[in-house]
Coordinates of C-alpha atoms and ligand atoms in Angstrom, one line a residue:
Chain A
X788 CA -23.8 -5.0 17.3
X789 CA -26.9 -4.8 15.8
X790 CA -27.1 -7.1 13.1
X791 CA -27.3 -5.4 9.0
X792 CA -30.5 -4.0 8.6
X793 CA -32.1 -5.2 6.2
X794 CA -34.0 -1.8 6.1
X795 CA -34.6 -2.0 2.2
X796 CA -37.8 -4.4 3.1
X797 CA -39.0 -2.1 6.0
X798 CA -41.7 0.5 4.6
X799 CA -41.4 4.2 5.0
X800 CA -43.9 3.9 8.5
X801 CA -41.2 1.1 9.7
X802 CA -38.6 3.0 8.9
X803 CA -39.4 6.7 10.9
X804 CA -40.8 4.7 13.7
X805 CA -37.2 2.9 14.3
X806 CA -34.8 3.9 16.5
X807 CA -31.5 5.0 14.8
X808 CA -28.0 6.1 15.1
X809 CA -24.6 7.2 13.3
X810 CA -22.2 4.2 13.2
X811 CA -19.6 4.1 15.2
X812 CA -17.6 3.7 12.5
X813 CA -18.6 7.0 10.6
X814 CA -17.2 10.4 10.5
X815 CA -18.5 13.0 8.9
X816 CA -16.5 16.2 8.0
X817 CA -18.6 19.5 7.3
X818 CA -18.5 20.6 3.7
X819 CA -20.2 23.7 2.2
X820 CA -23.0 21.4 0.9
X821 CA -24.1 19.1 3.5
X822 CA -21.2 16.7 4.2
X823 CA -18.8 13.9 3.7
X824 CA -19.8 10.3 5.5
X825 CA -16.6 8.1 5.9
X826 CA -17.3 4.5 7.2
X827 CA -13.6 3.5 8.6
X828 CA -14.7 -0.3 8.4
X829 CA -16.2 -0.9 4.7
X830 CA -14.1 2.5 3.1
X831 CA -17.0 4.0 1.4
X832 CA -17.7 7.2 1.8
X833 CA -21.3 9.0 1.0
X834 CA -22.4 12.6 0.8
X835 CA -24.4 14.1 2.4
X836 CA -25.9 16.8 -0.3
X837 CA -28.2 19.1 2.1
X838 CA -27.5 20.7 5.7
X839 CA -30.8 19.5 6.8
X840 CA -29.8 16.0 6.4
X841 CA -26.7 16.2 8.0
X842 CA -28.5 17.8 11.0
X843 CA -30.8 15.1 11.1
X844 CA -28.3 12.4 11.0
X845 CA -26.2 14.3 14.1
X846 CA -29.8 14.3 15.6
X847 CA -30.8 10.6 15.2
X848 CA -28.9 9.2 18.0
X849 CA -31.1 12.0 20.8
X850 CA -34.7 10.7 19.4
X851 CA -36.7 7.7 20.3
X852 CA -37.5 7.6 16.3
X853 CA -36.5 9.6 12.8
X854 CA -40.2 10.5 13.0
X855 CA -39.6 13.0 15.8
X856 CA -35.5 13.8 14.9
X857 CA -37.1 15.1 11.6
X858 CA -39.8 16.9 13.1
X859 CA -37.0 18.3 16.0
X860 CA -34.5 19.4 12.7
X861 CA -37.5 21.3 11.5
X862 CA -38.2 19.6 8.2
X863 CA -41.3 19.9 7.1
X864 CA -43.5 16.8 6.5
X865 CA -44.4 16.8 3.5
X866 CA -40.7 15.8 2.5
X867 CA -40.2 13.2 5.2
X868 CA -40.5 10.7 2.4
X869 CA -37.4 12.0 0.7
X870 CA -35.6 11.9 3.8
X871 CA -36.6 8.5 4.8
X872 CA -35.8 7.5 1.2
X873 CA -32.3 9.0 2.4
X874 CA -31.7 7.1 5.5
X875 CA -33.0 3.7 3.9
X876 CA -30.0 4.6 1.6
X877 CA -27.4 5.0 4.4
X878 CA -28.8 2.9 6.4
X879 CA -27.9 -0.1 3.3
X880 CA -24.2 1.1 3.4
X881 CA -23.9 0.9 7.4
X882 CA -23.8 4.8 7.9
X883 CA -26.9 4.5 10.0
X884 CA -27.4 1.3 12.2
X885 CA -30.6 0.3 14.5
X886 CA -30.3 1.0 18.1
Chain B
X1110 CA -1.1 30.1 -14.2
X1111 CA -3.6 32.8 -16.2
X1112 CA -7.1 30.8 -16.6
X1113 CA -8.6 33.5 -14.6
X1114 CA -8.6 36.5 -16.5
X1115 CA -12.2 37.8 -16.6
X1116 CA -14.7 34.9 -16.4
X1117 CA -17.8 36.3 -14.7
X1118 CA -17.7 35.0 -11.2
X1119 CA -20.4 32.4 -10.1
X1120 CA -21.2 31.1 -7.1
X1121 CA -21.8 27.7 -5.2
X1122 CA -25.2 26.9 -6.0
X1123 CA -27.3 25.8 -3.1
X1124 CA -28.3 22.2 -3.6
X1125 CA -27.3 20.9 -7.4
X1126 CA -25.7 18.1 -8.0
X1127 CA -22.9 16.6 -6.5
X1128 CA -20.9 17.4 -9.6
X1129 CA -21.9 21.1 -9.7
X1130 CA -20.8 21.3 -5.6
X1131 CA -17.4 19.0 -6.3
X1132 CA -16.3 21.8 -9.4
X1133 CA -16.8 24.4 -6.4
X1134 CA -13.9 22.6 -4.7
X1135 CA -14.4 21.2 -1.3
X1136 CA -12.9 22.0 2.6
X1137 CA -10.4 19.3 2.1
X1138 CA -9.4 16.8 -0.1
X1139 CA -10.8 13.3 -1.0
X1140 CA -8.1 12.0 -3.3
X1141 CA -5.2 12.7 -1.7
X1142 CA -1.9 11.6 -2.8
X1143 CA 1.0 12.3 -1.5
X1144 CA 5.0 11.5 -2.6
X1145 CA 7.3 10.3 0.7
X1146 CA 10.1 10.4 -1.5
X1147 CA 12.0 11.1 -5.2
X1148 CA 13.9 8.3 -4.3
X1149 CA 13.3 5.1 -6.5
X1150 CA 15.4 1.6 -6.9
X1151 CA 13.9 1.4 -10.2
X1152 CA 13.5 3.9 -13.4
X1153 CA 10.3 3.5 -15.0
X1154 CA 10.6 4.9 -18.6
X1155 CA 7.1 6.5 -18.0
X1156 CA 7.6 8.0 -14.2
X1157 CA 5.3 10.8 -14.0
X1158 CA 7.0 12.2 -11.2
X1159 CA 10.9 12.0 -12.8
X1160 CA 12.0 10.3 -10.0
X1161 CA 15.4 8.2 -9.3
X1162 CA 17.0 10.4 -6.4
X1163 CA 16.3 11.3 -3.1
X1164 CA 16.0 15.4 -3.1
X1165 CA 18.0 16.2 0.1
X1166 CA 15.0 18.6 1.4
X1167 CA 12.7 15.7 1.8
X1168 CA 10.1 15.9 4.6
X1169 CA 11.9 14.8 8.0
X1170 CA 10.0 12.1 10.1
X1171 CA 8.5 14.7 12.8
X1172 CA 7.6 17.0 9.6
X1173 CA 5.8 13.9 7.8
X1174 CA 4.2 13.1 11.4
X1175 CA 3.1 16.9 11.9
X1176 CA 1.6 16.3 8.0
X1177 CA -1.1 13.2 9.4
X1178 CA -1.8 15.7 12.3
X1179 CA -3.6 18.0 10.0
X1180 CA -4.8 15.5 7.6
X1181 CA -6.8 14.2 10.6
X1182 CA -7.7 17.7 12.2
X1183 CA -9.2 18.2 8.5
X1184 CA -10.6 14.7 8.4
X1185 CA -9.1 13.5 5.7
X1186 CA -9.9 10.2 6.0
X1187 CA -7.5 8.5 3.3
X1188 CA -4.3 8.9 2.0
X1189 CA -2.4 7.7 -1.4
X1190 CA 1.2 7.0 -0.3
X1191 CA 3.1 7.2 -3.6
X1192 CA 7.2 8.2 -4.5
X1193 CA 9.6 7.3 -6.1
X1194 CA 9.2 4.2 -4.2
X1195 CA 8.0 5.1 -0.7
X1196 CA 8.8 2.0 0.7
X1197 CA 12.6 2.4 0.3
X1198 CA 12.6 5.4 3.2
X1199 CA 13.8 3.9 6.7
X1200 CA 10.5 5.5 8.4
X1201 CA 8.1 4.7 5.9
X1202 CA 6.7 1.7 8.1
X1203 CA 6.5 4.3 11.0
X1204 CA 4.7 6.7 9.3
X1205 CA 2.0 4.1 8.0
X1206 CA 1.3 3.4 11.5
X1207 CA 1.3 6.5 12.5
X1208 CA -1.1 7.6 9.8
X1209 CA -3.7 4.7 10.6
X1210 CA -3.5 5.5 14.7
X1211 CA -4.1 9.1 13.7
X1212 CA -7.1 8.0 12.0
X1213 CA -6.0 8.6 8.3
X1214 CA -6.2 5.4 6.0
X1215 CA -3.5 4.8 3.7
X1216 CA -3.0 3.2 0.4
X1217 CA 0.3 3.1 -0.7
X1218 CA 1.5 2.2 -4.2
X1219 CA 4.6 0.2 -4.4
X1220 CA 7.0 -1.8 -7.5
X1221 CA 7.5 -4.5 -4.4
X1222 CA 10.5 -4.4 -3.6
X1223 CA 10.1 -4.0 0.1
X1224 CA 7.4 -6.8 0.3
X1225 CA 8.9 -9.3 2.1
X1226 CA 7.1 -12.3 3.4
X1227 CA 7.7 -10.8 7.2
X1228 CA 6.4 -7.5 5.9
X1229 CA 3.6 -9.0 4.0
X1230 CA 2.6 -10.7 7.2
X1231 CA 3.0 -7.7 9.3
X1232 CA 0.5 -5.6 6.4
X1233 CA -1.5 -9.0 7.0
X1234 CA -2.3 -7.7 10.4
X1235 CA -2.8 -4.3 10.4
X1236 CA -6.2 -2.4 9.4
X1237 CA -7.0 0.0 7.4
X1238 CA -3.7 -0.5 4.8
X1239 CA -4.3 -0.9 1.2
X1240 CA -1.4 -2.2 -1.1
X1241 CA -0.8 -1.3 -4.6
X1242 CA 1.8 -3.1 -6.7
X1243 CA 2.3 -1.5 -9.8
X1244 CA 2.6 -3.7 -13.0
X1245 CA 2.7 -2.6 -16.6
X1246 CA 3.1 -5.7 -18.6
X1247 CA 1.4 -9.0 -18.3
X1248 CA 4.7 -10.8 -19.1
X1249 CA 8.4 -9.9 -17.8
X1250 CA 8.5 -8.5 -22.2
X1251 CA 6.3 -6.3 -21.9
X1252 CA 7.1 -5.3 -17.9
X1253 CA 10.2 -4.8 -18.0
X1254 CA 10.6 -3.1 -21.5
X1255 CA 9.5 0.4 -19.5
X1256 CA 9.7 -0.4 -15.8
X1257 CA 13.0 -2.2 -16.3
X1258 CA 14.9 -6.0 -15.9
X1259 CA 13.9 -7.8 -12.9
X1260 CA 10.7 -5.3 -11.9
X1261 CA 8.3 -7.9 -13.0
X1262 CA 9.9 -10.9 -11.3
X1263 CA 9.7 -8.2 -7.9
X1264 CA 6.1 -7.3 -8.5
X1265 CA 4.8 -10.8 -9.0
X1266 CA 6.8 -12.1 -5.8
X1267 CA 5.2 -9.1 -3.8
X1268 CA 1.7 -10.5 -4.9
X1269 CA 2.4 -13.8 -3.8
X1270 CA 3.9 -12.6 -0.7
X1271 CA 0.7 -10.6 0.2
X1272 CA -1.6 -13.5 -1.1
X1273 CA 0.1 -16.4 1.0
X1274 CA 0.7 -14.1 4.0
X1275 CA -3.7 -13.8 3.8
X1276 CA -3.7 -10.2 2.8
X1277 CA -6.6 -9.6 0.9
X1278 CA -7.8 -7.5 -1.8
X1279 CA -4.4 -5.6 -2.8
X1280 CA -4.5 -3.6 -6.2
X1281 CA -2.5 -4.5 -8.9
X1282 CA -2.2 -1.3 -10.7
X1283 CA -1.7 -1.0 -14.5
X1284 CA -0.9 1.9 -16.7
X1285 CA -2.4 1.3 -20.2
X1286 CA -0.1 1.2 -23.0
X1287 CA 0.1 0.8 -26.9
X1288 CA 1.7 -2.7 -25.3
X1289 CA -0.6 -3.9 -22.8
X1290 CA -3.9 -3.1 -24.1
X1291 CA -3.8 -6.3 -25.4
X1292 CA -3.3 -8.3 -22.6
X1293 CA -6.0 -6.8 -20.3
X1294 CA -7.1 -10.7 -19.6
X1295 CA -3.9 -11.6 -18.4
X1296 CA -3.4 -9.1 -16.1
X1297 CA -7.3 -10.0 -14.6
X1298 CA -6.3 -13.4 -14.5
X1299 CA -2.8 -12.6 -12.6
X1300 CA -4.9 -10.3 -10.5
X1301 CA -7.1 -13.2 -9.8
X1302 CA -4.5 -15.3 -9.2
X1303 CA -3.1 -13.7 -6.2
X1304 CA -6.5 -12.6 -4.7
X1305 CA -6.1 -9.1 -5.6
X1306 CA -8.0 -6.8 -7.9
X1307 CA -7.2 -5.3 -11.0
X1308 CA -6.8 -1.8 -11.5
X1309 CA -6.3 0.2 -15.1
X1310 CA -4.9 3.9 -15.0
X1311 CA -4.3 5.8 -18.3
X1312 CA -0.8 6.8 -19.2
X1313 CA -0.4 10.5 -19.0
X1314 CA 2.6 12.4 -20.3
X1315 CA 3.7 13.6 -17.0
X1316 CA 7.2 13.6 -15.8
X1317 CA 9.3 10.9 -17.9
X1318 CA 6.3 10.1 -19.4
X1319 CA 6.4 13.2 -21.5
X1320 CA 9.7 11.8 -23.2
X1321 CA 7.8 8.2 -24.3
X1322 CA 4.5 9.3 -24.8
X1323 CA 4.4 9.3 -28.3
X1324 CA 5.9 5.8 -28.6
X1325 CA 3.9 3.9 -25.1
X1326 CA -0.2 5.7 -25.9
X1327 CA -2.5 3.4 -26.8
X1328 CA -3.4 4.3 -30.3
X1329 CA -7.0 5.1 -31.3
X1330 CA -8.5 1.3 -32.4
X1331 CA -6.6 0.9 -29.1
X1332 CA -8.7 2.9 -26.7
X1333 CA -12.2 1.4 -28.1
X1334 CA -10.3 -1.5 -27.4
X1335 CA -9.8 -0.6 -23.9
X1336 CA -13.4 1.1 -23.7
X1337 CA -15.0 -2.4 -24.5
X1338 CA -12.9 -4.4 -22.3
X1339 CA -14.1 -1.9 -19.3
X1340 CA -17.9 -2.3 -20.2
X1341 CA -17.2 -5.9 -19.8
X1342 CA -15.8 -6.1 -16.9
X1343 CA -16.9 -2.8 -15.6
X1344 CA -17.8 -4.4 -11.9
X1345 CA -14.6 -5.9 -10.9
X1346 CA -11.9 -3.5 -11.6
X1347 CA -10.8 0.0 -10.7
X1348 CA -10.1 2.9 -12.8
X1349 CA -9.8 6.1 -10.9
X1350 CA -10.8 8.9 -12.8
X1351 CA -9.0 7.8 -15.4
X1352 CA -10.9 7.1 -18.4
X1353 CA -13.5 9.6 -18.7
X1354 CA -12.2 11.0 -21.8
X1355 CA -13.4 7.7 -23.2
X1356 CA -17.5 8.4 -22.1
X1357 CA -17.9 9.3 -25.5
X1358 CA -17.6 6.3 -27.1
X1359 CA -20.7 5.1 -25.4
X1360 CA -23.3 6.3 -22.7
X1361 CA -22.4 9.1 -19.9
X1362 CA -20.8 7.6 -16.9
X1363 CA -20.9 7.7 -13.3
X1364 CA -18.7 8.8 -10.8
X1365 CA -16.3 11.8 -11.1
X1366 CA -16.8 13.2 -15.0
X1367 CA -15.1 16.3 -14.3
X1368 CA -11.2 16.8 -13.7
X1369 CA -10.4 16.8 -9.8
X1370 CA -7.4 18.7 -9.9
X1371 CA -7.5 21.3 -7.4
X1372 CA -11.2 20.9 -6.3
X1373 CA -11.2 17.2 -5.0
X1374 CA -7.5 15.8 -6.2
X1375 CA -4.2 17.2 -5.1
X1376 CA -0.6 15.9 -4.5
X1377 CA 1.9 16.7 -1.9
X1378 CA 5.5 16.3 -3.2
X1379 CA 8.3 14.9 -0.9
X1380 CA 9.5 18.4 -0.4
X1381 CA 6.0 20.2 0.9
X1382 CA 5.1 21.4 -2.2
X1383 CA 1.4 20.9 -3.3
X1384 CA 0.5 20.8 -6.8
X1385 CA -2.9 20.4 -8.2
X1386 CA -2.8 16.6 -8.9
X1387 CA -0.4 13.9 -9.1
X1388 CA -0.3 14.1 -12.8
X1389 CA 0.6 17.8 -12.6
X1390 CA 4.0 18.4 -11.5
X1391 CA 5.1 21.5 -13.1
X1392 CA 4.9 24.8 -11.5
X1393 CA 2.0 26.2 -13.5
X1394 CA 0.0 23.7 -11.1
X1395 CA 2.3 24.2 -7.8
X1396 CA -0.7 26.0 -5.3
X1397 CA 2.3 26.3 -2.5
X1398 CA 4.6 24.6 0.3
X1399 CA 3.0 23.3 3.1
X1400 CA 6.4 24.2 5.1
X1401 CA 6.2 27.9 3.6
X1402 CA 2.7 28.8 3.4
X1403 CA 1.2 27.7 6.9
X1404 CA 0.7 24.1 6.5
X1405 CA -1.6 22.3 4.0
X1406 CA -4.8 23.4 4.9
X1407 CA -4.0 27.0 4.0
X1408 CA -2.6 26.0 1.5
X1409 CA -5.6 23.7 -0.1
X1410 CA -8.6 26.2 1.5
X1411 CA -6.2 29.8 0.4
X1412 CA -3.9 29.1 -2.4
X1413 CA -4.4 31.2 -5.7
X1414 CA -4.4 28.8 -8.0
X1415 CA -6.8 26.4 -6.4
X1416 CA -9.3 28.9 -6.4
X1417 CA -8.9 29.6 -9.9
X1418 CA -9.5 25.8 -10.6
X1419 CA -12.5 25.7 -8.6
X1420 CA -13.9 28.6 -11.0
X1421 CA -16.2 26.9 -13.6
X1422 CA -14.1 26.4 -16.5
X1423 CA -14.7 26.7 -20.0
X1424 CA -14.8 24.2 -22.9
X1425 CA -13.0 26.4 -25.9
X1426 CA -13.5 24.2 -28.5
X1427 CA -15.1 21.1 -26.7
X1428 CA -18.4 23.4 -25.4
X1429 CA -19.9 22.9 -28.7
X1430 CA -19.2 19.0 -28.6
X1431 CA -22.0 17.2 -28.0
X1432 CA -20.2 14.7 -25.9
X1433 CA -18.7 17.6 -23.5
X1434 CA -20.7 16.9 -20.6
X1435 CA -19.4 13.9 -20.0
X1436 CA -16.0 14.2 -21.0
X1437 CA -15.6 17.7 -20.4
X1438 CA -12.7 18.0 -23.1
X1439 CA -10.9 15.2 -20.9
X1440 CA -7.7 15.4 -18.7
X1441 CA -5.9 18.7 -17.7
X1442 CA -2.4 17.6 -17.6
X1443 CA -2.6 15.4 -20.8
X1444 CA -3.5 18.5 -22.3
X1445 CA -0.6 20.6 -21.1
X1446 CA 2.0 17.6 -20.8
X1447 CA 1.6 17.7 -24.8
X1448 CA 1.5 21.3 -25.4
X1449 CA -2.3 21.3 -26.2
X1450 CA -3.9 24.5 -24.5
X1451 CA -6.2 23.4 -21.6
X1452 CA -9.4 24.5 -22.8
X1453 CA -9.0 22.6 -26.2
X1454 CA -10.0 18.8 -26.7
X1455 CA -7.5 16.1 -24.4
X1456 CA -5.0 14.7 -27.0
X1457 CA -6.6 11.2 -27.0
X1458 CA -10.3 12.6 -27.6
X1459 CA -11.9 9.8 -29.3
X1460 CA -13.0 11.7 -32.3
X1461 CA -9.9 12.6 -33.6
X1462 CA -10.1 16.3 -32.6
X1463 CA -6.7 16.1 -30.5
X1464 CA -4.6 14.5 -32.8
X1465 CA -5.9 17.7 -35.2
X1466 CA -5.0 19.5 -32.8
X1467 CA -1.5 18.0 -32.2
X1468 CA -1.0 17.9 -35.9
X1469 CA -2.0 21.5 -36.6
X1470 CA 0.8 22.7 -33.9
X1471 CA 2.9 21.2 -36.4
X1472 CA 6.9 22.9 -35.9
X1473 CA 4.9 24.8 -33.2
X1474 CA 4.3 22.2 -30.5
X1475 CA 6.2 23.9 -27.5
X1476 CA 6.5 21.1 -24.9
X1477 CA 6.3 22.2 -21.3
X1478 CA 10.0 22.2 -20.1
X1479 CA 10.1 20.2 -17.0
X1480 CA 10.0 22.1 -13.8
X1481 CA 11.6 18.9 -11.5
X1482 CA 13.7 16.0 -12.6
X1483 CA 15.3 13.6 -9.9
X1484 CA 16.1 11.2 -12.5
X1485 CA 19.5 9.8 -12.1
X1486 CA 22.2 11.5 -14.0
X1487 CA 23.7 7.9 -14.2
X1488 CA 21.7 5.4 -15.5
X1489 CA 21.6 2.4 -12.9
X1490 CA 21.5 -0.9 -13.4
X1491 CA 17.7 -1.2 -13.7
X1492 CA 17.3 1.0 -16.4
X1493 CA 14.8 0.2 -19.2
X1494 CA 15.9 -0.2 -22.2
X1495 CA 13.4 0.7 -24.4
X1496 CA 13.7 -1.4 -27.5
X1497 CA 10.7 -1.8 -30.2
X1498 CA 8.7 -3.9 -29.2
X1499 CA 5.6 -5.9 -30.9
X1500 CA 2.5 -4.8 -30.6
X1501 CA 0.4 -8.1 -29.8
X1502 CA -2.0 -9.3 -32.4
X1503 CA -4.8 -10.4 -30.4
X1504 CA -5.7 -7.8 -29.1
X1505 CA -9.2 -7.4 -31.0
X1506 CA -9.4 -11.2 -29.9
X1507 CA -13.4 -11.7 -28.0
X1508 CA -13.7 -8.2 -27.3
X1509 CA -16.9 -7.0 -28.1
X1510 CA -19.4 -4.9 -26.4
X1511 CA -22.8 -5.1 -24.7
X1512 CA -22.9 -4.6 -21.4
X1513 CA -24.4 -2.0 -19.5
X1514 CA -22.2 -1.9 -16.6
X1515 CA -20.6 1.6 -16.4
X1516 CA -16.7 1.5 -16.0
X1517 CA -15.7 4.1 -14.4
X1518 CA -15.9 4.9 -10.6
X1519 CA -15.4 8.5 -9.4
X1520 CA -11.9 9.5 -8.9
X1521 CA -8.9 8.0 -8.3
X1522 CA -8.9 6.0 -5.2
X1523 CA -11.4 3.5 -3.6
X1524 CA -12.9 5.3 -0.7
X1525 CA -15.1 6.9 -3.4
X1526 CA -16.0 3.9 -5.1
X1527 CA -18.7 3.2 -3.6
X1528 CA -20.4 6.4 -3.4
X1529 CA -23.9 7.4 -2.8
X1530 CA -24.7 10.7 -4.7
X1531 CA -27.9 10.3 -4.2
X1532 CA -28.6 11.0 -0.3
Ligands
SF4_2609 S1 -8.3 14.8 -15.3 FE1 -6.0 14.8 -15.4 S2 -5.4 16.7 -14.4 FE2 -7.5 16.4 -13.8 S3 -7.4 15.3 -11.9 FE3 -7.5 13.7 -13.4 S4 -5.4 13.2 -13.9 FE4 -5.4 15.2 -12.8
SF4_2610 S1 -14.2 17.4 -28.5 FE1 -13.6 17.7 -26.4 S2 -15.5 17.1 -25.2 FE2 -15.7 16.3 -27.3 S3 -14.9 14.2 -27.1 FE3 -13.2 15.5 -27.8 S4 -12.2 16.1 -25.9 FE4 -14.2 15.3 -25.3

């Protein structure tokens, strides 16, 4: 397992240029906003507030780094930082893990 | 129920906040409770679902299995196992496992009885099962004067069972009372005794709580009281959604500030039928049967009512209250349980304008007459007998305010605890 990121110290560069994935341990239902992250192990659950992200998040696991599974889910860049601000977040509560 | 009449429409906004999206109502639930069974071996003066007898049409074990099915096809990932006492049904043991092989968490609430040491091992063992042992008095006095001789001696023994089997982190859930506000401390320190932690839920007039509501509500001085003590200690204990009526007394909360019922909250009964929240029993609330009407999912996603409930509501008389965003005129079914209309101020609104309220129905307050009742027609042996009882002194003892940490967390169950609204 990769060990707990301790992504809060990476910068925003670090950060896109990681590999990354959906927990094992997460499921995420669709909801008319985005959707719902369950992690099974640590029983918090997070929401996912825009489609985009939730695309993204499906997306991270097919990409060599969130720089190029944001550009593949169409965001535009000048929001990447809002999005890597995002992951950082799940990242912190185990949703997302290093591969 | 009639809220609908002709409020203009509106639809989901795109983006918002999470709030905004959560009063929209969502796919499927995230504070689900559900009732295995009327039947109870005790008779809790304040039981908000009138329970004491098993009601003959009770969900069989296949029908209760076909139930976790379609939680998990909706991904519901966590369930609140509540009665009566579910523990006292022969499959209730089955059905936990069930639930957690079928990928649905459960947290089941429970007066102990059932907590053996073998059981407490076996719970010791098995993932994703939460344990809640209800408690409502620090002392066996103050116990056992509403949830009946001997209940505290049960509960206590089902904590150290849990504790000394190495089960860690069960709930010990209290309902706040005119008794027990003063010995908030106690119940931390019994909490921390046994490893678990302490939760507070607010006493609603639901069910047999209707009858004793008057006499068990913490009175006014009582909820700053209360308010304080959760500042204080706002980190290490639970709440549910249950105190945002109180926001007002200092800065807006986090978490869930808007009543659940029928948008993120509902209850299944022991019979199928699904109500609004667990606080709502009554069929102005009732949205279907999950036997009946197709199964749950139609029910939650289709049912009348729930779409009327997911319509933004209006304030009435709290919109011009400078405090309504955050408290949002407080708690549906405190508001009808007393015979307060629903889009009035809750009956505990911390500046007085319930009570008005209450006191201007006068000879006019119309109680909601009781749609359910498995109470016993005989009293049994574990009755409470509700003699006076003091309220404690010391209440106001080292309370004071002054911390910043927010007490509530968003709705009634920890998987949202610890959410992110921010991603
Ligand atoms: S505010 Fe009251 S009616 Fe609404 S979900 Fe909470 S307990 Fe139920
Ligand atoms: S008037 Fe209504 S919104 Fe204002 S504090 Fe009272 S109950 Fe809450």
């Amino acid at each position: 397992m990769p060990a707990t990121v301790p992504s809060a110290e990476m910068t925003e560069t670090e950060l896109l240029d990681r590999a990354w994935e959906l927990s094992s341990s997460v499921a995420l239902r669709p909801e008319p906003f985005g959707a719902l992250a369950y992690h099974f192990g640590n029983r918090r659950l997070t929401f996912l507030k825009r489609p985009e992200l939730v695309t993204l998040v499906r997306a991270l696991a097919e990409h060599p780094d969130a720089r190029s599974a944001l550009a593949a889910t169409g965001v535009p860049e000048q929001q990447w930082g809002g999005y890597a601000a995002a992951l950082r977040g799940l990242a912190a509560a185990d949703m997302i893990r290093l591969r | 129920m009639t809220i609908l009449e002709d409020r203009p429409v509106r639809a989901r906004p795109e983006g918002g906040t999470l709030l905004e999206q959560f009063e929209f109502g969502l796919d499927a639930p995230i504070c689900l409770t559900w009732e295995l069974t009327y039947a109870c071996n005790l008779e809790c003066a304040h039981c908000l679902s009138s329970s004491g007898r098993r009601d003959p049409r009770e969900l069989s074990t296949e029908q209760c299995e076909a139930v976790i099915d379609e939680l998990q096809r909706m991904q519901v990932f966590y369930v609140n196992i509540g009665g009566g006492e579910p523990t006292v049904r022969p499959d209730f043991w089955h059905l936990v496992e069930y639930a957690v092989a079928h990928d649905v968490g459960v947290k089941f609430s429970t007066n102990g009885v059932r907590l053996t040491p073998e059981r407490a091992a076996w719970l010791a063992a098995t993932d994703y099962v939460d344990v809640q042992i209800s408690l409502d008095g620090a002392t066996a006095e103050v116990n056992d004067h509403v949830r009946g001789p001997g209940s505290y001696d049960t509960a206590i023994a089902a904590l150290r069972n849990l504790h000394e089997a190495g089960f860690r982190d069960a709930k010990l859930s209290v309902v706040c009372t005119r008794q027990n506000i003063g010995q908030l401390d106690e119940f931390k320190a019994i909490a921390d005794q046994y490893g678990a932690t302490l939760r507070l839920t607010r006493l609603r007039p639901s069910g047999r709580g209707a009858d004793v509501w008057d006499e068990l509500h913490p009175l006014p001085e009582q909820q700053r009281v209360l308010y304080d003590w959760l500042v204080a200690h706002g980190e290490g204990v639970l709440t549910g959604d249950s105190f945002f009526h109180l926001a007002p007394f200092g800065e807006k909360l986090p978490g869930l500030n808007l009543c659940g019922a029928g948008r993120v909250v509902c209850l299944i009964d022991p019979i199928g039928d699904v109500y609004a929240c667990p606080f709502a029993i009554h069929d102005e609330f009732l949205a279907g049967n999950l036997l009946t009407d197709g199964g749950f999912q139609r029910v939650w996603q289709n049912s009348e009512l729930f779409a009327e409930l997911r319509e933004p509501q209006t304030g009435g008389a709290c919109s011009s209250c400078q405090f309504f965003d955050s408290c949002r005129g407080g708690c549906m079914a405190a508001k009808f349980f007393t015979g307060l209309p629903l889009d009035g101020p809750d009956p505990e609104c911390v500046q007085g304008f319930g009570e008005q309220a209450l006191e201007g129905l006068g000879d006019q307050r119309r109680l909601p007459a009781s749609s359910q009742d498995h109470s016993r027609l005989v009293p049994g042996r574990n009755e409470p007998v509700m003699l006076q009882l003091r309220r404690r002194e010391e209440i106001e003892a080292g309370l004071t305010s002054g911390q910043a940490a927010p007490p509530v967390s968003a709705c009634a169950e920890s998987p949202l605890a610890g959410f992110t609204p921010s991603a």
